[in-house]
Short mmCIF file of C-alpha atoms (C1' of nucleotides) in Angstrom, two decimals:
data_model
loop_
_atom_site.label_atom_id
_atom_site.label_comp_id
_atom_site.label_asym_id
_atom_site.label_seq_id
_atom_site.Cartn_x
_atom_site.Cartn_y
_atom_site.Cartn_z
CA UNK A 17 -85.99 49.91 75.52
CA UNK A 18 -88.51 50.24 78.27
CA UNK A 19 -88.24 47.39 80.91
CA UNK A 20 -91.25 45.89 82.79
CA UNK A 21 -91.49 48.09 86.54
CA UNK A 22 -90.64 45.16 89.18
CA UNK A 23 -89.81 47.26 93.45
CA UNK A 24 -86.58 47.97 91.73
CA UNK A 25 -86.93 48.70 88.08
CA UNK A 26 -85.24 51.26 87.00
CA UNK A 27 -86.23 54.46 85.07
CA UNK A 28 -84.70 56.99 82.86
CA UNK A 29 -84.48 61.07 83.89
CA UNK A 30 -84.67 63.22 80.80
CA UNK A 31 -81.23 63.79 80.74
CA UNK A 32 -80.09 60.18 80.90
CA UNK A 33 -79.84 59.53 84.16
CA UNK A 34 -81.47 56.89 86.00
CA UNK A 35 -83.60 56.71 89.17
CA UNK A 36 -85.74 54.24 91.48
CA UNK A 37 -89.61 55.73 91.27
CA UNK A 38 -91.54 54.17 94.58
CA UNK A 39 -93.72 51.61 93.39
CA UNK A 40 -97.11 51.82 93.72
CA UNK A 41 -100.38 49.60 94.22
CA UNK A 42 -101.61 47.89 91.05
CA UNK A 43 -104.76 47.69 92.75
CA UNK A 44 -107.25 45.30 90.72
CA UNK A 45 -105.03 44.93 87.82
CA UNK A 46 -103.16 42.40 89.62
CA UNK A 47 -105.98 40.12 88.73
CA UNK A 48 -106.26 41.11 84.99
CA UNK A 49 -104.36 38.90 82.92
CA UNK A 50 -105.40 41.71 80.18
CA UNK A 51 -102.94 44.18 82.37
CA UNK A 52 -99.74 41.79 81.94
CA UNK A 53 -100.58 40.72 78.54
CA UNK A 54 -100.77 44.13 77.14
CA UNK A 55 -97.15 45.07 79.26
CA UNK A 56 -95.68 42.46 77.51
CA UNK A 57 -96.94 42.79 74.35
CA UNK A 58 -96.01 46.16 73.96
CA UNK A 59 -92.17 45.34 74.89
CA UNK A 60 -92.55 43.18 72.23
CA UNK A 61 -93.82 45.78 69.33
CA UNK A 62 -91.09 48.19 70.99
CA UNK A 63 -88.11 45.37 70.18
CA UNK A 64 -89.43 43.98 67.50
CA UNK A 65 -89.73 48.13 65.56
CA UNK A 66 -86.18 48.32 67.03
CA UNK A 67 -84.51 45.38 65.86
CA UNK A 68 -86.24 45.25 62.44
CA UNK A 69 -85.34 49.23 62.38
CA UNK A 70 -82.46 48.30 59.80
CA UNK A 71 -85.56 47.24 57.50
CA UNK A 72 -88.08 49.81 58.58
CA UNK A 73 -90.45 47.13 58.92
CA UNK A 74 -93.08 46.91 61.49
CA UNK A 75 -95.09 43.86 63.30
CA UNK A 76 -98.39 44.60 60.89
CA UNK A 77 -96.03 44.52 57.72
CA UNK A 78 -93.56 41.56 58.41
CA UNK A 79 -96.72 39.21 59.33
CA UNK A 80 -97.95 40.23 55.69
CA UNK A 81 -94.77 39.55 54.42
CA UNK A 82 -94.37 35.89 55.77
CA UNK A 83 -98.01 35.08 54.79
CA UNK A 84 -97.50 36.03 51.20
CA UNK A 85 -94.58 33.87 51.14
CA UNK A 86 -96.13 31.35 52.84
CA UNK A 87 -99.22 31.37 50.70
CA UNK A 88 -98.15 32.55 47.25
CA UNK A 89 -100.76 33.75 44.85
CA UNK A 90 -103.77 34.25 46.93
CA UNK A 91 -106.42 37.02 47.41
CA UNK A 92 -106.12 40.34 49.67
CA UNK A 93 -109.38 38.89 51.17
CA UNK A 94 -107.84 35.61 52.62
CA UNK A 95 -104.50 37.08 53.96
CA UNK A 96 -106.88 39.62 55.44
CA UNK A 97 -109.02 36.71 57.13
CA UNK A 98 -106.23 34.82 58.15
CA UNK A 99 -104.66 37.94 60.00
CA UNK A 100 -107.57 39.94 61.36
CA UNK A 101 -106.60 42.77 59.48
CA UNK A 102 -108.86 44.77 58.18
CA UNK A 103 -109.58 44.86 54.29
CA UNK A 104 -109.28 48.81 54.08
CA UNK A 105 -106.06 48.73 55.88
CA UNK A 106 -104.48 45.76 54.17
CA UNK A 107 -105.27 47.69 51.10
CA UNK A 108 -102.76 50.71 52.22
CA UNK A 109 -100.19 48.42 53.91
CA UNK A 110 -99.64 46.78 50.43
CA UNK A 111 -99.90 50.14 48.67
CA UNK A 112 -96.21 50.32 50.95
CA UNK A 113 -94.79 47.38 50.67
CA UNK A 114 -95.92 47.56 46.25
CA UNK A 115 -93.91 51.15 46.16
CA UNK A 116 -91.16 49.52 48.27
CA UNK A 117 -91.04 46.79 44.91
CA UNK A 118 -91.45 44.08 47.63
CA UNK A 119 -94.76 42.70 46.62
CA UNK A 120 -97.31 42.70 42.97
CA UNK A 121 -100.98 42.77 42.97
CA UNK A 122 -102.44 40.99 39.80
CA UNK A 123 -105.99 40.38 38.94
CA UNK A 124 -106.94 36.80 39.50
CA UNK A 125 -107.67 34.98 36.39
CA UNK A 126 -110.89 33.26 37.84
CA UNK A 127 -111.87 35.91 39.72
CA UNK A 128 -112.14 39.70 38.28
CA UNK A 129 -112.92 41.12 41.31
CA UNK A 130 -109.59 39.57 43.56
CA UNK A 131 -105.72 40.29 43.40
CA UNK A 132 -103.20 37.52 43.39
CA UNK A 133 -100.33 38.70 46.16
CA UNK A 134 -96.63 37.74 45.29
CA UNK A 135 -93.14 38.57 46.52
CA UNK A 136 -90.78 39.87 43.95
CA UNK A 137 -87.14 38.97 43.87
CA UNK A 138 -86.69 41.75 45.84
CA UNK A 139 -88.99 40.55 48.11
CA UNK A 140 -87.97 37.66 48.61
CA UNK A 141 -84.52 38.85 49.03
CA UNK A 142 -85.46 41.49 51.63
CA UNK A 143 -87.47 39.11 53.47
CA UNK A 144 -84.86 37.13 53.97
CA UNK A 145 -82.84 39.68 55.58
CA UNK A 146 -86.01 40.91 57.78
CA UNK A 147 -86.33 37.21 58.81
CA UNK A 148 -83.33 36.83 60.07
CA UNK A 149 -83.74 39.83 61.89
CA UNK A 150 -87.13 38.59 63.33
CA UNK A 151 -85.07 35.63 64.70
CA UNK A 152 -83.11 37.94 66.34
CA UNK A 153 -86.22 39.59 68.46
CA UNK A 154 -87.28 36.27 69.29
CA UNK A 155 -84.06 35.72 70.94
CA UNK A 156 -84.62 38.85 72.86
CA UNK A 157 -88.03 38.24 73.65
CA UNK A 158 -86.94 34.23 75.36
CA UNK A 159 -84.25 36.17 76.76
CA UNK A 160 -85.98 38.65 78.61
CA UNK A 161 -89.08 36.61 79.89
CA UNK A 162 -86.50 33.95 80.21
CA UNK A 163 -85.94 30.81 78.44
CA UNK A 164 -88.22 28.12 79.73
CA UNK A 165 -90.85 31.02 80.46
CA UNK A 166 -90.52 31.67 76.67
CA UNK A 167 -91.81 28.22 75.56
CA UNK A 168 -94.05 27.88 78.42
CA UNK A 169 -95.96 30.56 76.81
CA UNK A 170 -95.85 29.77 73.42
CA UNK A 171 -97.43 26.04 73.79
CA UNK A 172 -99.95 27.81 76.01
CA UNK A 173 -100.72 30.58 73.42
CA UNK A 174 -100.00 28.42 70.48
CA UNK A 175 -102.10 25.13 71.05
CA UNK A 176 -105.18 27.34 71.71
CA UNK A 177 -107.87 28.02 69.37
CA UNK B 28 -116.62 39.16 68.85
CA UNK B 29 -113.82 38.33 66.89
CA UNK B 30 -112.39 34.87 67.72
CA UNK B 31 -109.31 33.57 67.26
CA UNK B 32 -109.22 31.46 63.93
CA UNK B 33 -108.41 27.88 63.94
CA UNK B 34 -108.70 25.26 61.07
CA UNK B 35 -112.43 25.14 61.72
CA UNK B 36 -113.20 28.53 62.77
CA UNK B 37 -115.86 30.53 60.99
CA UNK B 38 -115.95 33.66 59.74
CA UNK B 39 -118.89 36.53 59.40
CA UNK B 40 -119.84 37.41 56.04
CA UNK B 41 -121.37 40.60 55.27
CA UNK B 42 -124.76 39.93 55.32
CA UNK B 43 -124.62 38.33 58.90
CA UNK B 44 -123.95 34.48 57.43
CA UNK B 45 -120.94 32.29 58.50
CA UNK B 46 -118.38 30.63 56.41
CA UNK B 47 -114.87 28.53 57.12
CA UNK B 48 -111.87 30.01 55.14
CA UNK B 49 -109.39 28.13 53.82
CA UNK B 50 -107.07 27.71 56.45
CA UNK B 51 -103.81 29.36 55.13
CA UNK B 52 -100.00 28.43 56.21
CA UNK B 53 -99.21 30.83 59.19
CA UNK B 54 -94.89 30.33 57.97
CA UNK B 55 -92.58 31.40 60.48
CA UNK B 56 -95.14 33.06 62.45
CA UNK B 57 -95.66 29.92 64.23
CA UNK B 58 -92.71 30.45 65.60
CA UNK B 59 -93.07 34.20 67.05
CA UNK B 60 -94.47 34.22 70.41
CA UNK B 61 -95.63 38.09 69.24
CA UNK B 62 -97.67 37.15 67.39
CA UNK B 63 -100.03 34.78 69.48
CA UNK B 64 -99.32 37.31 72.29
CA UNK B 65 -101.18 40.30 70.02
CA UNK B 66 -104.11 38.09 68.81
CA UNK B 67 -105.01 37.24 72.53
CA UNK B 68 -104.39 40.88 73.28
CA UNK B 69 -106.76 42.01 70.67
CA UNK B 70 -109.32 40.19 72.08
CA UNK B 71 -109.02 40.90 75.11
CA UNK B 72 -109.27 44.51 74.21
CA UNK B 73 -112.48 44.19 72.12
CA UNK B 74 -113.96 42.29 74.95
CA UNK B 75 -113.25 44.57 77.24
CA UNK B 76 -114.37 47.73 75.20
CA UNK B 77 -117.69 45.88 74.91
CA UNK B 78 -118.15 44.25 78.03
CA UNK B 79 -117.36 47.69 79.55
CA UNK B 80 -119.77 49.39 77.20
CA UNK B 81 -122.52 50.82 79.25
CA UNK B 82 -119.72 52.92 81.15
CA UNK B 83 -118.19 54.09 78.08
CA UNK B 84 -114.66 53.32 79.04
CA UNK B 85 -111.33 51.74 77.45
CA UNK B 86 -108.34 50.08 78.97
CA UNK B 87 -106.14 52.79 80.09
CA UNK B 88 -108.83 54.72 81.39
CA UNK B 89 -109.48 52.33 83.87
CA UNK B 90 -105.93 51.58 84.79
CA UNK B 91 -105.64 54.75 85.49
CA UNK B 92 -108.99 55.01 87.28
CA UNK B 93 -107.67 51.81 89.44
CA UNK B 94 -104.23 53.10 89.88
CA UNK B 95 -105.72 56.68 91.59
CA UNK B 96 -107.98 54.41 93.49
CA UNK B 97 -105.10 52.44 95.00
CA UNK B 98 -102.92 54.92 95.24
CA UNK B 99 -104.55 58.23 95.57
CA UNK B 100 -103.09 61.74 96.07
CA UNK B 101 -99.96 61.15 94.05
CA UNK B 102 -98.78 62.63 90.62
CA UNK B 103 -99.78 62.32 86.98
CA UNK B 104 -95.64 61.45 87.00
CA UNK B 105 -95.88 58.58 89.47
CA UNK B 106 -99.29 57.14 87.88
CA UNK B 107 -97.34 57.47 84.50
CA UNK B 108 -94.37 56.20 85.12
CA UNK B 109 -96.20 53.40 86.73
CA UNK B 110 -98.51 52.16 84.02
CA UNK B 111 -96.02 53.39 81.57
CA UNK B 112 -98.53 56.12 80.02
CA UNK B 113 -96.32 59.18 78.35
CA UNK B 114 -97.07 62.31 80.11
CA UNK B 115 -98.61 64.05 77.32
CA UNK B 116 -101.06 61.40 76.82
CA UNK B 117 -101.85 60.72 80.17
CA UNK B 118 -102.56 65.07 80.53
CA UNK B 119 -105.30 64.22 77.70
CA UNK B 120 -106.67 61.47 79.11
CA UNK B 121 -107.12 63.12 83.01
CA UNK B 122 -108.74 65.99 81.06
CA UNK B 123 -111.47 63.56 79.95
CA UNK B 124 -111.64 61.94 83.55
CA UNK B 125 -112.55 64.96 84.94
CA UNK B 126 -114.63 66.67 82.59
CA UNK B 127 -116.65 63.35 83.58
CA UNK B 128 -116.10 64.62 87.22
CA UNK B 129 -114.15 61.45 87.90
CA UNK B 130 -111.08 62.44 88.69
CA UNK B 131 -109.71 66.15 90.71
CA UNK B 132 -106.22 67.36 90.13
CA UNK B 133 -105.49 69.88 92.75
CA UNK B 134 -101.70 71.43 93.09
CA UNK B 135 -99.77 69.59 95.88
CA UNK B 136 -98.51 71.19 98.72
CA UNK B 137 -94.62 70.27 99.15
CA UNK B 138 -94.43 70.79 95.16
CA UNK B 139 -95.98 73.50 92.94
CA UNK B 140 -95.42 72.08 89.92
CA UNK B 141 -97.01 68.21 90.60
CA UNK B 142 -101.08 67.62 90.74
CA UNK B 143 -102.08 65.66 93.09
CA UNK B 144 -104.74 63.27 92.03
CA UNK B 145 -108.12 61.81 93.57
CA UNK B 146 -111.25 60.39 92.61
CA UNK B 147 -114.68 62.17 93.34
CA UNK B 148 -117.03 60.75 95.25
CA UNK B 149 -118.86 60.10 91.84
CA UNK B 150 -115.57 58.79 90.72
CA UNK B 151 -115.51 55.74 93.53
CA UNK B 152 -119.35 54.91 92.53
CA UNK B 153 -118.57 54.76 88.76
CA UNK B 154 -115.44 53.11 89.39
CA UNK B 155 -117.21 50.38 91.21
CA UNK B 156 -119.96 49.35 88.31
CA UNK B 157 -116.34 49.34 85.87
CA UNK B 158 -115.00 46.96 88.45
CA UNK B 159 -117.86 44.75 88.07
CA UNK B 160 -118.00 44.78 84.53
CA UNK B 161 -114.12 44.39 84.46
CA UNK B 162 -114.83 41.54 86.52
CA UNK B 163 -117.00 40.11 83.90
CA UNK B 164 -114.88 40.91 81.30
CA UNK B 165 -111.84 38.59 83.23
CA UNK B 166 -114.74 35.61 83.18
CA UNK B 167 -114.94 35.80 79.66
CA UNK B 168 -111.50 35.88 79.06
CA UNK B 169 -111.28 32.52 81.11
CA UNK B 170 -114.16 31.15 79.75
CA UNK B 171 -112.49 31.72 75.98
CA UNK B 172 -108.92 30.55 77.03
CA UNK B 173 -110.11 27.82 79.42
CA UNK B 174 -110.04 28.28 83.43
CA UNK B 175 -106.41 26.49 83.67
CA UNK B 176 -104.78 27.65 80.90
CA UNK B 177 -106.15 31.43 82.16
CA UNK B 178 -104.61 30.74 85.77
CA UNK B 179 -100.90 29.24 84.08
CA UNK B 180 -100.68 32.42 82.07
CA UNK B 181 -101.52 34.73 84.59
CA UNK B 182 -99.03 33.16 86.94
CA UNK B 183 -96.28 33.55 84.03
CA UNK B 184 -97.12 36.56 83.56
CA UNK B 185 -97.29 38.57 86.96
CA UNK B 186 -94.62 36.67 88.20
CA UNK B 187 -92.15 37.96 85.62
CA UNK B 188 -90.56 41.62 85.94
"C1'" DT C 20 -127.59 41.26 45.75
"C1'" DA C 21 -123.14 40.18 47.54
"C1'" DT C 22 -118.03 40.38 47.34
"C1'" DT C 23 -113.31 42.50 46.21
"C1'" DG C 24 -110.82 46.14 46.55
"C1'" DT C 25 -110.30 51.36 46.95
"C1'" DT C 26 -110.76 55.85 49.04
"C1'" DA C 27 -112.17 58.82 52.75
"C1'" DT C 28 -113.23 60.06 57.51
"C1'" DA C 29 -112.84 59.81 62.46
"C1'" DC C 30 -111.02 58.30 66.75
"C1'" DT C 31 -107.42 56.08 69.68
"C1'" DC C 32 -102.72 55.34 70.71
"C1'" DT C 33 -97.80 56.47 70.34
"C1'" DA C 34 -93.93 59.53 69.86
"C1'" DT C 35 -92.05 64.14 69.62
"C1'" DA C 36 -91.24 68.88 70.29
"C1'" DA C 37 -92.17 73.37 72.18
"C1'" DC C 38 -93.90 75.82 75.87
"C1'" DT C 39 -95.03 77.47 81.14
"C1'" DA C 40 -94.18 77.28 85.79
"C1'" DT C 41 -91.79 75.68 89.27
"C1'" DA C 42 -87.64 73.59 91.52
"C1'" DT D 9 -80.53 73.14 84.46
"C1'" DA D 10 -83.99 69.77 85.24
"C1'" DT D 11 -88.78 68.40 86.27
"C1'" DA D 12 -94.25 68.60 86.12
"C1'" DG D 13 -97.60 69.40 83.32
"C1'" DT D 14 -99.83 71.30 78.92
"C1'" DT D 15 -100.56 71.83 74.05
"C1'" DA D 16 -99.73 70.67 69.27
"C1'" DT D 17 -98.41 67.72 65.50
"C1'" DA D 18 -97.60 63.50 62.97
"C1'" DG D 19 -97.85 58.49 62.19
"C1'" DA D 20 -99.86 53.97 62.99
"C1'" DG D 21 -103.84 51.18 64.08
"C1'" DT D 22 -108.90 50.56 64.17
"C1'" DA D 23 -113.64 51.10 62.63
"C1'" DT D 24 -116.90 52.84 59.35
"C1'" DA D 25 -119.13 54.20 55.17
"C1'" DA D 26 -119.45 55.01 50.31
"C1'" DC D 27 -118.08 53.71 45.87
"C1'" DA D 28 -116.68 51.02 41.28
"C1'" DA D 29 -116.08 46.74 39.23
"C1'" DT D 30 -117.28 42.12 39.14
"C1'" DA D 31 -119.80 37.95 40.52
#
DNA sequence: TATTGTTATACTCTATAACTATA
DNA sequence: TATAGTTATAGAGTATAACAATA
């Protein structure tokens, strides 16, 4: 797991080893919350792919997931909405999780056009293990920006919009 | 612009008309600081891609731009390492720097095997309209999260690592 | 005419591996 | 043998456009 670069962050050699690299200017980016957002959001994707690895499941897919289950029966349109995800891709990420038995696609009775989005057993009983397992990066995630930083940030992020 | 969706937030329809979705349960995402961290982060990204439109240039171009600027003469390792670019990417993305006559890479002296890497004097005056517009880009970004809430989150943010 | 969902294409980003040249 | 840099490939994410079926 890459670490954020602080003076003495630490690196990995190719074969394992570990070294200090001198630490450079960050120039403007010091003033671009942009910069630290995307540093720390990309920790995040790299621990969350890692701890969910036992589920191959990945950030795009487990949000799915928890919004089907959340919001039984409704269209690929509104879960698409809701998460910003495109209606093209959304279309292929269920493809996965439909061969993976997790989720069904049935045509809406008042609507031809729509598909209804369930779990299936299955899916309900693998997203209770990938849950679990989400809980589990969230730990890592308060533990490594610390604790009080950790909810700092989510009533700041959370209450906006 | 794609804003962040809130019980009253509206949506684009195709033909350029607005509509409010039906606001759907977000489950245990409410919960993962991830995801709140990757919708600001996609916005900031699309804002910056378009406010930085007329110089045609994305985020890790200009880090790297920046970086050079800051710290110039020193390897593609050192800027890599630093804004945590892999090496093969970051060989692609110099090509395209200086094919734009950006960027030189020149073989260093105490080591054959590192290029050493500057800006051109083009370079510094294209790098100073992006800093403008990047500048702009940082107002929006305060503007859309709020001036306070913009300085508490930057100060969590840099201050961590 | 507009929307839902599908398929296809293209470009960016990420992650590897294989290769060269230097050390 | 390890490192600096290059090239190539594959997978995910993003952005379009074109299309069929339905409204």
């Amino acid at each position: 797991m890459k670490r954020q670069k602080s003076a003495a962050a630490r690196v990995k050699t190719r074969d394992g080893g570990e070294m200090v690299p001198e630490s450079l200017a960050l120039g403007e980016l010091d003033h671009r919350l942009g910069y630290f957002l995307r540093r720390l959001q990309i920790w995040v994707f790299q621990d969350f792919i890692q701890t969910l690895g036992p589920m191959k499941v990945r950030p795009a897919q487990y949000s799915v997931l928890v919004v089907i289950e959340a919001n039984p029966g409704r269209s690929q349109a509104a879960i698409g909405q809701m998460l910003d995800i495109e209606r093209a891709r959304l279309a292929r990420l269920l493809h996965e999780l439909e061969r993976r038995q997790w989720v069904t696609r049935r045509g809406a009775r008042s609507d031809g056009r729509s598909h209804a989005l369930n779990l299936t057993a299955s899916g309900e009983t693998a997203l209770a293990k990938i849950k679990r397992l989400a809980e589990q990066h969230e730990f890592h995630l308060a533990a490594y920006v610390g604790v009080k930083r950790h909810r700092q940030l989510m009533d700041l992020l959370r209450d906006f919009g």
